[in-house]
Amino acid sequence: MRKTFVALTAMALVGSAAMFVIGPRLAGAQGGGTVEVEVKYNGAPVVEKLKVNKDTEKCGTETTIEKVVVGSNKGLANVVASAPNAKGGPAAKKVVVDQHGCKFVPHVSVMAPGELELKNSDDILHNIHTYSTANPAINKAQPKFKKTMTEKFEKPEVIKLTCDVHSWMLGWVAVVPGIGAVTDTNGVAKLENVPAGKQKIEVWHETLGKQDKEVDVKAGQTTKVSFEMKGK
Ligand SMILES: [Cu+2]
């Protein structure tokens, strides 16, 4: 009987401690807010089509290089949006880029400094070749039997991914020091748990360049910021 009482008391204590920890998190989102970044593009999409004559059973006979992807409402996709000075963002989860149909999928990724997993789901030889300056450049064959390869990118920068076997393959990985996300086909990216206060928000696009703005982030609220990118 006494044991049961002790156990119940312990459970009650644990329960209230948990409430104490969870309570403020839910209310104030860890003292951070959400920044909804919207990027518009006033122009036509840019998509290059090319004929393929190599590994056609996996790559197809034609491929597209999507340089400027414009969705509904003039939203610009594939833009890296980030709050580079935001500390205490969500813990980095492993980012995966697949080589599928002789394309890098997704075309643009964002990661915290750390590890990138490169998948080869094509069952053919690819050769990862990165163009980077802050991080060591990689030039490595990934034969069909090597399904995954893990590479370290510890320094913030935007890294260009190419393949020496398939000249049209192009991808980008943005290593971001703070909190980052990639815009969807509506041109929207959500940065979650951004610490309250003044924050610099940066946007980067592979052909349209870079812009930044300062926003005032309020805890537990969504702050909207919009950008417009112009064709060159
Ligand atoms: Cu390849």
XYZ file of C-alpha atoms and ligand atoms in Angstrom:
233
model
C 0.000 0.000 0.000
C 2.725 2.411 0.995
C 4.723 1.469 -2.113
C 1.744 2.223 -4.299
C 1.381 5.602 -2.616
C 5.054 6.444 -3.235
C 4.770 5.371 -6.854
C 1.645 7.470 -7.345
C 3.297 10.499 -5.745
C 6.335 10.001 -7.991
C 4.099 9.783 -11.037
C 2.268 12.932 -10.025
C 5.586 14.757 -9.570
C 6.877 13.580 -12.947
C 3.563 14.525 -14.471
C 3.623 18.071 -13.140
C 7.294 18.481 -14.067
C 6.438 17.426 -17.623
C 3.563 19.914 -17.680
C 5.943 22.620 -16.556
C 8.387 21.882 -19.363
C 5.835 21.339 -22.119
C 3.531 24.232 -21.128
C 5.687 27.232 -22.044
C 6.981 25.485 -25.191
C 3.502 25.154 -26.600
C 2.554 28.672 -25.620
C 5.615 30.489 -26.861
C 7.130 28.058 -29.387
C 10.391 28.118 -27.394
C 10.336 31.897 -27.437
C 10.476 31.910 -31.220
C 8.156 32.722 -34.048
C 7.547 31.658 -37.627
C 8.747 33.663 -40.591
C 6.764 33.021 -43.745
C 8.901 34.008 -46.696
C 7.206 34.591 -50.029
C 9.193 35.074 -53.220
C 7.594 36.311 -56.446
C 9.016 36.376 -59.929
C 7.757 38.694 -62.590
C 8.664 36.756 -65.679
C 8.449 33.520 -67.580
C 9.830 30.186 -66.379
C 13.203 29.136 -67.805
C 13.372 25.450 -68.627
C 16.014 24.005 -70.924
C 15.293 20.771 -72.719
C 18.009 18.535 -74.037
C 18.379 15.249 -75.811
C 20.052 12.442 -73.905
C 22.017 9.672 -75.572
C 23.624 8.016 -72.568
C 22.127 5.531 -70.073
C 18.779 6.229 -71.714
C 17.077 3.309 -69.958
C 17.493 5.241 -66.680
C 17.881 8.823 -67.853
C 15.269 8.852 -70.627
C 15.916 10.255 -74.098
C 15.154 13.823 -73.139
C 15.758 15.778 -69.957
C 14.942 19.205 -68.581
C 17.070 21.628 -66.627
C 14.730 23.766 -64.567
C 16.525 27.050 -64.086
C 13.581 29.269 -63.102
C 10.493 27.457 -61.811
C 7.438 29.698 -61.501
C 4.256 28.325 -59.954
C 0.801 29.662 -59.299
C 0.497 33.347 -58.426
C 4.008 34.082 -59.764
C 5.562 32.199 -56.854
C 9.230 31.357 -57.396
C 10.264 27.832 -56.387
C 13.733 26.560 -55.449
C 14.728 29.667 -53.509
C 16.758 29.151 -50.343
C 15.263 31.311 -47.594
C 17.208 31.609 -44.366
C 17.641 33.453 -41.112
C 21.455 33.123 -41.042
C 21.910 34.716 -37.632
C 19.163 32.729 -35.881
C 20.635 30.624 -33.131
C 18.946 27.694 -31.469
C 17.012 26.504 -34.473
C 15.704 22.981 -34.760
C 18.409 20.323 -34.582
C 19.871 19.373 -37.946
C 18.330 16.298 -39.447
C 20.224 14.432 -42.097
C 19.534 15.844 -45.535
C 19.296 13.394 -48.429
C 19.857 14.167 -52.097
C 18.967 11.368 -54.488
C 20.330 10.768 -57.958
C 17.172 9.620 -59.647
C 16.398 9.595 -63.360
C 19.811 11.227 -63.818
C 18.712 14.292 -61.878
C 19.540 15.516 -58.402
C 16.333 15.256 -56.341
C 15.540 17.687 -54.851
C 17.129 20.212 -57.189
C 17.821 22.571 -54.254
C 18.348 21.488 -50.631
C 19.173 23.304 -47.457
C 21.143 21.828 -44.572
C 22.771 22.831 -41.309
C 26.566 22.354 -41.227
C 27.036 18.584 -40.934
C 26.430 15.550 -43.083
C 24.765 15.147 -46.443
C 23.642 11.749 -47.655
C 23.960 11.177 -51.394
C 21.752 8.377 -52.679
C 22.074 6.576 -55.984
C 18.728 4.991 -56.785
C 19.473 4.796 -60.527
C 21.552 1.578 -60.518
C 24.090 3.159 -62.853
C 27.428 4.898 -62.358
C 27.290 8.548 -61.284
C 30.222 10.780 -60.372
C 29.562 13.476 -57.803
C 31.554 16.602 -58.478
C 30.998 19.588 -56.177
C 32.061 23.163 -56.666
C 32.771 24.725 -53.322
C 35.388 26.977 -51.768
C 34.776 26.943 -48.009
C 34.322 23.158 -47.921
C 36.613 20.599 -49.557
C 35.510 19.885 -53.146
C 34.338 16.351 -53.853
C 35.001 14.445 -57.052
C 34.006 10.843 -56.455
C 32.580 8.009 -58.469
C 29.418 6.461 -57.079
C 29.089 3.070 -58.804
C 25.697 1.418 -59.070
C 26.335 -0.880 -56.098
C 27.057 2.084 -53.824
C 23.574 3.076 -52.789
C 24.552 5.828 -50.354
C 27.549 8.020 -49.713
C 27.883 10.429 -46.813
C 29.842 13.651 -47.137
C 30.621 16.345 -44.596
C 29.992 20.014 -45.268
C 30.879 21.956 -42.152
C 31.148 25.508 -43.479
C 28.254 27.693 -44.602
C 28.150 28.225 -48.375
C 26.067 27.283 -51.403
C 27.526 24.203 -53.081
C 26.952 23.329 -56.713
C 26.489 19.615 -57.448
C 27.301 18.174 -60.850
C 27.962 14.726 -62.287
C 30.895 14.011 -64.570
C 29.085 11.108 -66.225
C 25.898 13.028 -67.079
C 26.837 16.588 -68.012
C 23.284 17.948 -67.611
C 22.923 16.911 -63.957
C 22.776 19.977 -61.729
C 21.855 20.459 -58.084
C 22.472 22.888 -55.239
C 22.989 22.374 -51.526
C 22.904 25.444 -49.299
C 24.757 24.948 -46.021
C 23.116 27.508 -43.753
C 24.384 28.509 -40.307
C 20.951 29.425 -38.883
C 17.487 28.311 -39.936
C 16.701 27.650 -43.592
C 14.087 26.243 -45.958
C 13.432 26.044 -49.701
C 10.421 27.709 -51.345
C 7.751 25.419 -52.779
C 5.972 25.894 -56.123
C 3.890 28.676 -54.544
C 7.126 30.531 -53.751
C 6.653 30.050 -50.003
C 9.107 28.814 -47.362
C 8.417 28.683 -43.640
C 11.199 29.277 -41.142
C 10.095 27.842 -37.803
C 11.269 28.638 -34.272
C 13.136 31.774 -35.270
C 14.212 33.607 -32.093
C 12.147 36.733 -31.377
C 13.627 40.108 -32.227
C 15.249 41.613 -35.273
C 16.409 38.980 -37.751
C 18.006 39.202 -41.158
C 16.145 37.110 -43.755
C 18.109 36.149 -46.849
C 16.882 34.685 -50.111
C 19.081 33.081 -52.747
C 18.260 31.770 -56.204
C 20.684 29.967 -58.517
C 20.269 32.350 -61.455
C 18.452 35.368 -59.993
C 20.832 36.180 -57.158
C 20.496 37.187 -53.537
C 18.461 39.661 -51.480
C 17.919 40.317 -47.800
C 15.532 42.154 -45.503
C 15.243 42.681 -41.787
C 12.118 41.489 -40.000
C 10.881 41.805 -36.443
C 10.031 38.300 -35.238
C 7.433 37.998 -32.476
C 7.246 34.932 -30.248
C 4.372 32.596 -31.052
C 3.362 34.590 -34.142
C 3.867 34.353 -37.891
C 5.656 37.248 -39.537
C 5.338 37.518 -43.303
C 8.023 38.917 -45.530
C 7.959 39.078 -49.299
C 10.598 39.471 -51.967
C 10.446 39.997 -55.686
C 13.163 38.693 -57.971
C 13.673 39.994 -61.467
C 15.047 38.322 -64.555
C 18.431 39.494 -65.808
Cu 25.210 11.000 -63.163
